[in-house]
PDB file of C-alpha atoms in Angstrom:
ATOM      1  CA  MET A  89     164.252  42.531  -1.523  1.00  0.00           C
ATOM      2  CA  TYR A  90     163.269  38.969  -2.448  1.00  0.00           C
ATOM      3  CA  SER A  91     160.162  37.591  -0.987  1.00  0.00           C
ATOM      4  CA  ASN A  92     160.898  33.864  -0.966  1.00  0.00           C
ATOM      5  CA  THR A  93     161.864  32.193   2.281  1.00  0.00           C
ATOM      6  CA  HIS A  94     164.348  29.873   0.484  1.00  0.00           C
ATOM      7  CA  TYR A  95     166.770  32.792   0.095  1.00  0.00           C
ATOM      8  CA  GLU A  96     166.401  33.304   3.770  1.00  0.00           C
ATOM      9  CA  ASN A  97     167.471  29.693   4.370  1.00  0.00           C
ATOM     10  CA  TYR A  98     170.297  29.840   1.724  1.00  0.00           C
ATOM     11  CA  PRO A  99     171.386  33.424   1.137  1.00  0.00           C
ATOM     12  CA  ASN A 100     174.347  32.211  -0.583  1.00  0.00           C
ATOM     13  CA  LEU A 101     172.094  31.032  -3.560  1.00  0.00           C
ATOM     14  CA  LYS A 102     170.980  34.674  -4.116  1.00  0.00           C
ATOM     15  CA  PRO A 103     171.688  35.921  -7.493  1.00  0.00           C
ATOM     16  CA  TRP A 104     174.923  37.874  -8.408  1.00  0.00           C
ATOM     17  CA  VAL A 105     173.886  41.417  -9.507  1.00  0.00           C
ATOM     18  CA  GLY A 106     176.691  43.250 -11.199  1.00  0.00           C
ATOM     19  CA  SER A 107     177.428  46.862 -10.071  1.00  0.00           C
ATOM     20  CA  LYS A 108     176.531  48.064 -13.591  1.00  0.00           C
ATOM     21  CA  TYR A 109     173.566  45.936 -14.138  1.00  0.00           C
ATOM     22  CA  GLY A 110     170.990  47.787 -16.419  1.00  0.00           C
ATOM     23  CA  GLN A 111     173.132  51.014 -16.071  1.00  0.00           C
ATOM     24  CA  GLY A 112     174.444  53.170 -18.937  1.00  0.00           C
ATOM     25  CA  ARG A 113     173.493  51.914 -22.407  1.00  0.00           C
ATOM     26  CA  THR A 114     172.674  48.420 -21.493  1.00  0.00           C
ATOM     27  CA  LYS A 115     169.330  46.672 -20.968  1.00  0.00           C
ATOM     28  CA  LYS A 116     168.785  44.490 -17.797  1.00  0.00           C
ATOM     29  CA  LEU A 117     170.117  41.039 -18.586  1.00  0.00           C
ATOM     30  CA  LEU A 118     169.644  37.951 -16.385  1.00  0.00           C
ATOM     31  CA  VAL A 119     171.818  34.917 -17.160  1.00  0.00           C
ATOM     32  CA  ILE A 120     170.590  31.538 -15.952  1.00  0.00           C
ATOM     33  CA  GLY A 121     172.810  28.585 -15.151  1.00  0.00           C
ATOM     34  CA  GLU A 122     171.925  25.067 -14.058  1.00  0.00           C
ATOM     35  CA  SER A 123     173.018  24.491 -10.477  1.00  0.00           C
ATOM     36  CA  HIS A 124     175.743  24.465  -8.056  1.00  0.00           C
ATOM     37  CA  TYR A 125     177.179  21.166  -6.839  1.00  0.00           C
ATOM     38  CA  LEU A 126     178.981  20.268  -3.636  1.00  0.00           C
ATOM     39  CA  PRO A 127     182.306  18.559  -2.950  1.00  0.00           C
ATOM     40  CA  LYS A 128     182.852  14.906  -3.433  1.00  0.00           C
ATOM     41  CA  GLY A 129     181.489  13.056  -0.385  1.00  0.00           C
ATOM     42  CA  SER A 130     179.026  15.635   0.558  1.00  0.00           C
ATOM     43  CA  THR A 131     175.561  14.166   1.274  1.00  0.00           C
ATOM     44  CA  SER A 132     173.844  17.594   2.138  1.00  0.00           C
ATOM     45  CA  SER A 133     171.759  17.658  -1.025  1.00  0.00           C
ATOM     46  CA  LEU A 134     170.732  13.987  -1.438  1.00  0.00           C
ATOM     47  CA  ASN A 135     167.690  14.022   0.575  1.00  0.00           C
ATOM     48  CA  ILE A 136     165.589  16.606  -1.359  1.00  0.00           C
ATOM     49  CA  GLU A 137     162.823  17.318   1.105  1.00  0.00           C
ATOM     50  CA  LYS A 138     165.645  17.861   3.863  1.00  0.00           C
ATOM     51  CA  TRP A 139     167.505  20.326   1.608  1.00  0.00           C
ATOM     52  CA  TYR A 140     164.437  22.593   1.187  1.00  0.00           C
ATOM     53  CA  SER A 141     163.506  22.353   4.866  1.00  0.00           C
ATOM     54  CA  ASN A 142     166.877  23.056   6.055  1.00  0.00           C
ATOM     55  CA  ASN A 143     169.257  26.045   5.923  1.00  0.00           C
ATOM     56  CA  GLN A 144     172.775  26.620   5.049  1.00  0.00           C
ATOM     57  CA  ASN A 145     173.759  26.774   8.708  1.00  0.00           C
ATOM     58  CA  ASP A 146     173.653  23.060   8.527  1.00  0.00           C
ATOM     59  CA  LEU A 147     176.398  23.140   5.845  1.00  0.00           C
ATOM     60  CA  THR A 148     180.215  23.038   6.478  1.00  0.00           C
ATOM     61  CA  ASP A 149     182.115  26.218   5.586  1.00  0.00           C
ATOM     62  CA  THR A 150     183.550  24.468   2.382  1.00  0.00           C
ATOM     63  CA  GLU A 151     179.839  23.623   1.258  1.00  0.00           C
ATOM     64  CA  LYS A 152     178.747  27.245   2.065  1.00  0.00           C
ATOM     65  CA  SER A 153     181.547  28.463  -0.169  1.00  0.00           C
ATOM     66  CA  TRP A 154     180.629  26.087  -3.118  1.00  0.00           C
ATOM     67  CA  ILE A 155     177.063  27.531  -3.398  1.00  0.00           C
ATOM     68  CA  ASN A 156     178.012  31.212  -2.921  1.00  0.00           C
ATOM     69  CA  THR A 157     177.001  32.429  -6.311  1.00  0.00           C
ATOM     70  CA  SER A 158     177.920  36.138  -5.856  1.00  0.00           C
ATOM     71  CA  GLY A 159     181.176  35.117  -3.873  1.00  0.00           C
ATOM     72  CA  ILE A 160     182.459  33.026  -6.409  1.00  0.00           C
ATOM     73  CA  ILE A 161     181.762  35.465  -9.229  1.00  0.00           C
ATOM     74  CA  LYS A 162     183.193  38.545  -7.346  1.00  0.00           C
ATOM     75  CA  LYS A 163     186.358  36.721  -6.226  1.00  0.00           C
ATOM     76  CA  ASN A 164     187.170  35.243  -9.732  1.00  0.00           C
ATOM     77  CA  ILE A 165     186.325  38.314 -11.878  1.00  0.00           C
ATOM     78  CA  PRO A 166     189.929  39.787 -11.631  1.00  0.00           C
ATOM     79  CA  THR A 167     191.607  36.575 -12.377  1.00  0.00           C
ATOM     80  CA  ASN A 168     189.035  35.375 -15.144  1.00  0.00           C
ATOM     81  CA  PHE A 169     187.916  32.085 -13.499  1.00  0.00           C
ATOM     82  CA  PRO A 170     191.124  30.089 -13.533  1.00  0.00           C
ATOM     83  CA  LYS A 171     189.507  26.802 -12.341  1.00  0.00           C
ATOM     84  CA  LYS A 172     187.958  24.505 -14.853  1.00  0.00           C
ATOM     85  CA  SER A 173     184.901  24.068 -12.514  1.00  0.00           C
ATOM     86  CA  HIS A 174     184.073  27.911 -12.959  1.00  0.00           C
ATOM     87  CA  TRP A 175     184.569  28.004 -16.731  1.00  0.00           C
ATOM     88  CA  ILE A 176     180.725  28.357 -17.171  1.00  0.00           C
ATOM     89  CA  TYR A 177     181.135  32.009 -15.995  1.00  0.00           C
ATOM     90  CA  ARG A 178     184.388  32.390 -18.036  1.00  0.00           C
ATOM     91  CA  ASN A 179     183.083  31.045 -21.133  1.00  0.00           C
ATOM     92  CA  VAL A 180     179.833  32.956 -21.216  1.00  0.00           C
ATOM     93  CA  ALA A 181     181.464  36.232 -20.339  1.00  0.00           C
ATOM     94  CA  LYS A 182     184.055  35.587 -23.193  1.00  0.00           C
ATOM     95  CA  GLU A 183     181.199  35.424 -25.854  1.00  0.00           C
ATOM     96  CA  ILE A 184     179.361  38.400 -24.535  1.00  0.00           C
ATOM     97  CA  ASN A 185     182.327  40.634 -24.220  1.00  0.00           C
ATOM     98  CA  GLU A 186     183.524  39.916 -27.752  1.00  0.00           C
ATOM     99  CA  ALA A 187     180.082  40.930 -29.086  1.00  0.00           C
ATOM    100  CA  PHE A 188     180.039  44.061 -26.922  1.00  0.00           C
ATOM    101  CA  PHE A 189     182.357  45.937 -24.822  1.00  0.00           C
ATOM    102  CA  GLY A 190     185.591  44.302 -25.626  1.00  0.00           C
ATOM    103  CA  TYR A 191     187.273  44.443 -22.049  1.00  0.00           C
ATOM    104  CA  THR A 192     190.754  43.175 -21.973  1.00  0.00           C
ATOM    105  CA  ASN A 193     189.574  41.007 -19.053  1.00  0.00           C
ATOM    106  CA  SER A 194     186.384  39.536 -20.548  1.00  0.00           C
ATOM    107  CA  ALA A 195     185.206  38.624 -17.117  1.00  0.00           C
ATOM    108  CA  ASP A 196     184.478  42.391 -16.500  1.00  0.00           C
ATOM    109  CA  ILE A 197     181.398  42.183 -18.611  1.00  0.00           C
ATOM    110  CA  LEU A 198     179.810  40.124 -15.675  1.00  0.00           C
ATOM    111  CA  ASP A 199     179.553  43.694 -13.860  1.00  0.00           C
ATOM    112  CA  HIS A 200     176.887  44.357 -16.301  1.00  0.00           C
ATOM    113  CA  VAL A 201     174.718  41.373 -15.700  1.00  0.00           C
ATOM    114  CA  ALA A 202     172.835  39.503 -13.067  1.00  0.00           C
ATOM    115  CA  PHE A 203     173.417  35.718 -12.733  1.00  0.00           C
ATOM    116  CA  MET A 204     171.540  32.800 -11.003  1.00  0.00           C
ATOM    117  CA  ASN A 205     171.247  29.191 -11.054  1.00  0.00           C
ATOM    118  CA  TYR A 206     167.788  27.603 -11.956  1.00  0.00           C
ATOM    119  CA  PHE A 207     167.823  24.830  -9.928  1.00  0.00           C
ATOM    120  CA  GLN A 208     167.953  25.566  -6.188  1.00  0.00           C
ATOM    121  CA  ARG A 209     169.526  22.493  -4.871  1.00  0.00           C
ATOM    122  CA  PRO A 210     173.025  21.470  -5.613  1.00  0.00           C
ATOM    123  CA  ALA A 211     173.585  18.434  -8.031  1.00  0.00           C
ATOM    124  CA  GLU A 212     173.919  15.202  -6.196  1.00  0.00           C
ATOM    125  CA  ASN A 213     177.644  14.474  -7.386  1.00  0.00           C
ATOM    126  CA  GLU A 214     180.619  16.880  -7.826  1.00  0.00           C
ATOM    127  CA  GLY A 215     180.810  18.135 -11.477  1.00  0.00           C
ATOM    128  CA  ASP A 216     177.670  16.128 -12.569  1.00  0.00           C
ATOM    129  CA  SER A 217     174.286  17.372 -13.708  1.00  0.00           C
ATOM    130  CA  ILE A 218     171.372  17.600 -11.350  1.00  0.00           C
ATOM    131  CA  LYS A 219     168.848  14.952 -11.312  1.00  0.00           C
ATOM    132  CA  VAL A 220     165.681  16.844 -11.403  1.00  0.00           C
ATOM    133  CA  HIS A 221     162.787  15.944  -9.074  1.00  0.00           C
ATOM    134  CA  SER A 222     159.257  17.535  -8.902  1.00  0.00           C
ATOM    135  CA  LEU A 223     160.063  19.507  -5.754  1.00  0.00           C
ATOM    136  CA  ASP A 224     163.042  21.062  -7.569  1.00  0.00           C
ATOM    137  CA  LEU A 225     160.848  22.085 -10.421  1.00  0.00           C
ATOM    138  CA  LYS A 226     158.283  23.722  -7.907  1.00  0.00           C
ATOM    139  CA  MET A 227     160.942  25.678  -6.018  1.00  0.00           C
ATOM    140  CA  SER A 228     162.802  26.704  -9.157  1.00  0.00           C
ATOM    141  CA  GLU A 229     159.665  28.169 -10.806  1.00  0.00           C
ATOM    142  CA  ALA A 230     158.651  30.005  -7.655  1.00  0.00           C
ATOM    143  CA  ILE A 231     162.093  31.537  -6.917  1.00  0.00           C
ATOM    144  CA  VAL A 232     163.054  32.301 -10.724  1.00  0.00           C
ATOM    145  CA  THR A 233     159.551  34.106 -10.783  1.00  0.00           C
ATOM    146  CA  ASP A 234     160.465  35.961  -7.538  1.00  0.00           C
ATOM    147  CA  VAL A 235     163.824  36.900  -8.933  1.00  0.00           C
ATOM    148  CA  ILE A 236     162.448  38.244 -12.172  1.00  0.00           C
ATOM    149  CA  LYS A 237     159.667  40.295 -10.445  1.00  0.00           C
ATOM    150  CA  THR A 238     162.486  41.748  -8.076  1.00  0.00           C
ATOM    151  CA  LEU A 239     165.331  42.338 -10.769  1.00  0.00           C
ATOM    152  CA  SER A 240     162.925  43.261 -13.566  1.00  0.00           C
ATOM    153  CA  PRO A 241     165.358  42.039 -16.411  1.00  0.00           C
ATOM    154  CA  ASP A 242     164.476  42.951 -19.934  1.00  0.00           C
ATOM    155  CA  LEU A 243     166.295  39.666 -21.445  1.00  0.00           C
ATOM    156  CA  VAL A 244     167.045  36.270 -20.039  1.00  0.00           C
ATOM    157  CA  VAL A 245     169.641  33.848 -21.448  1.00  0.00           C
ATOM    158  CA  PHE A 246     169.985  30.282 -20.286  1.00  0.00           C
ATOM    159  CA  CYS A 247     173.524  28.651 -20.393  1.00  0.00           C
ATOM    160  CA  SER A 248     172.200  25.354 -19.794  1.00  0.00           C
ATOM    161  CA  ALA A 249     169.918  23.151 -21.965  1.00  0.00           C
ATOM    162  CA  LYS A 250     168.512  21.369 -18.834  1.00  0.00           C
ATOM    163  CA  ALA A 251     167.763  24.534 -17.157  1.00  0.00           C
ATOM    164  CA  GLY A 252     166.232  26.070 -20.299  1.00  0.00           C
ATOM    165  CA  GLU A 253     164.070  22.924 -20.867  1.00  0.00           C
ATOM    166  CA  TYR A 254     162.134  23.709 -17.550  1.00  0.00           C
ATOM    167  CA  GLY A 255     162.790  27.379 -17.234  1.00  0.00           C
ATOM    168  CA  ALA A 256     162.294  28.851 -20.552  1.00  0.00           C
ATOM    169  CA  LYS A 257     158.393  28.418 -20.479  1.00  0.00           C
ATOM    170  CA  VAL A 258     158.383  30.011 -16.907  1.00  0.00           C
ATOM    171  CA  VAL A 259     160.254  33.129 -18.379  1.00  0.00           C
ATOM    172  CA  ARG A 260     158.253  33.509 -21.447  1.00  0.00           C
ATOM    173  CA  ASN A 261     155.053  33.059 -19.357  1.00  0.00           C
ATOM    174  CA  LEU A 262     156.082  36.237 -17.479  1.00  0.00           C
ATOM    175  CA  GLY A 263     156.286  37.914 -20.865  1.00  0.00           C
ATOM    176  CA  LEU A 264     159.996  37.987 -21.397  1.00  0.00           C
ATOM    177  CA  GLU A 265     162.150  37.105 -24.368  1.00  0.00           C
ATOM    178  CA  CYS A 266     164.739  34.348 -23.524  1.00  0.00           C
ATOM    179  CA  VAL A 267     167.125  32.148 -25.398  1.00  0.00           C
ATOM    180  CA  VAL A 268     168.656  28.687 -24.403  1.00  0.00           C
ATOM    181  CA  ALA A 269     172.319  27.725 -25.097  1.00  0.00           C
ATOM    182  CA  PRO A 270     174.138  24.620 -24.199  1.00  0.00           C
ATOM    183  CA  HIS A 271     176.159  24.272 -21.092  1.00  0.00           C
ATOM    184  CA  PRO A 272     179.658  26.296 -21.602  1.00  0.00           C
ATOM    185  CA  SER A 273     181.453  23.073 -20.551  1.00  0.00           C
ATOM    186  CA  SER A 274     179.633  20.615 -22.838  1.00  0.00           C
ATOM    187  CA  GLN A 275     180.675  19.506 -26.121  1.00  0.00           C
ATOM    188  CA  TRP A 276     177.992  21.441 -27.643  1.00  0.00           C
ATOM    189  CA  TRP A 277     179.455  24.799 -26.743  1.00  0.00           C
ATOM    190  CA  ASN A 278     182.103  24.542 -29.511  1.00  0.00           C
ATOM    191  CA  ARG A 279     179.908  22.194 -31.893  1.00  0.00           C
ATOM    192  CA  GLU A 280     177.433  23.067 -34.599  1.00  0.00           C
ATOM    193  CA  ALA A 281     173.878  21.870 -34.211  1.00  0.00           C
ATOM    194  CA  LYS A 282     170.674  22.526 -36.181  1.00  0.00           C
ATOM    195  CA  LYS A 283     168.711  23.550 -33.057  1.00  0.00           C
ATOM    196  CA  TYR A 284     171.391  26.175 -32.260  1.00  0.00           C
ATOM    197  CA  GLY A 285     171.479  27.324 -35.789  1.00  0.00           C
ATOM    198  CA  GLY A 286     175.405  27.075 -35.608  1.00  0.00           C
ATOM    199  CA  LEU A 287     177.961  26.748 -32.773  1.00  0.00           C
ATOM    200  CA  GLY A 288     176.590  26.520 -29.199  1.00  0.00           C
ATOM    201  CA  ARG A 289     178.745  29.379 -28.092  1.00  0.00           C
ATOM    202  CA  GLU A 290     177.239  31.717 -30.618  1.00  0.00           C
ATOM    203  CA  VAL A 291     173.513  31.268 -29.275  1.00  0.00           C
ATOM    204  CA  ILE A 292     173.942  34.052 -26.629  1.00  0.00           C
ATOM    205  CA  PRO A 293     175.751  36.777 -28.294  1.00  0.00           C
ATOM    206  CA  LYS A 294     173.436  36.437 -31.500  1.00  0.00           C
ATOM    207  CA  PHE A 295     170.546  36.794 -29.351  1.00  0.00           C
ATOM    208  CA  LEU A 296     171.765  39.700 -27.475  1.00  0.00           C
ATOM    209  CA  VAL A 297     172.881  41.625 -30.635  1.00  0.00           C
ATOM    210  CA  LYS A 298     169.549  41.053 -32.311  1.00  0.00           C
ATOM    211  CA  ARG A 299     167.807  42.270 -29.181  1.00  0.00           C
ATOM    212  CA  LYS A 300     170.079  45.179 -28.799  1.00  0.00           C
ATOM    213  CA  TRP A 301     171.284  44.433 -25.285  1.00  0.00           C
ATOM    214  CA  SER A 302     173.816  47.143 -25.561  1.00  0.00           C
ATOM    215  CA  GLU A 303     174.401  50.199 -27.922  1.00  0.00           C
ATOM    216  CA  LEU A 304     177.839  49.098 -27.978  1.00  0.00           C
ATOM    217  CA  ALA A 305     177.542  46.140 -30.262  1.00  0.00           C
TER     218      ALA A 305
END
């Protein structure tokens, strides 16, 4: 499916693709976050070159679970992501769901989208933002390009200002429309800013309504 070897080395990093992605009356939507991070005390992602040359067999079972994008989403949809560390999914789903389907459990909206992280190496410290290096940028651009060619999204939204800073131009160079929102766990999610044209949490639903992501708006 994907042509990059990075996903062969780290299959847990493959994007989540909802069972209803691009089906029915919705366009194909790819949501891009920032990065995973590993448990406190882990050193597996500190050596950048080693991270990209190794594979997930070198990780502990706990570390593997922390970077399992699809596993995290699938496990937590029924309970709407109760852990604060997973509220990126919860908060994004809430805003999209309110603008469109109106599911009782807003997390069910994730069945209609694909999700990946832009950076393909976990952040250095638990709960922190990744310190971006040139190799991260090279790998991220190649892998996001591969994912977009494979999943053929119609629209892309970034739920991380840092991911969007580097990734928006990659997406637009591929001929796709995208928008950049602040990270859902940052202070800007619930604050107004001129660059967002209102509250940070309004950026994604406004974009999707305007681009008619679903007929159910």
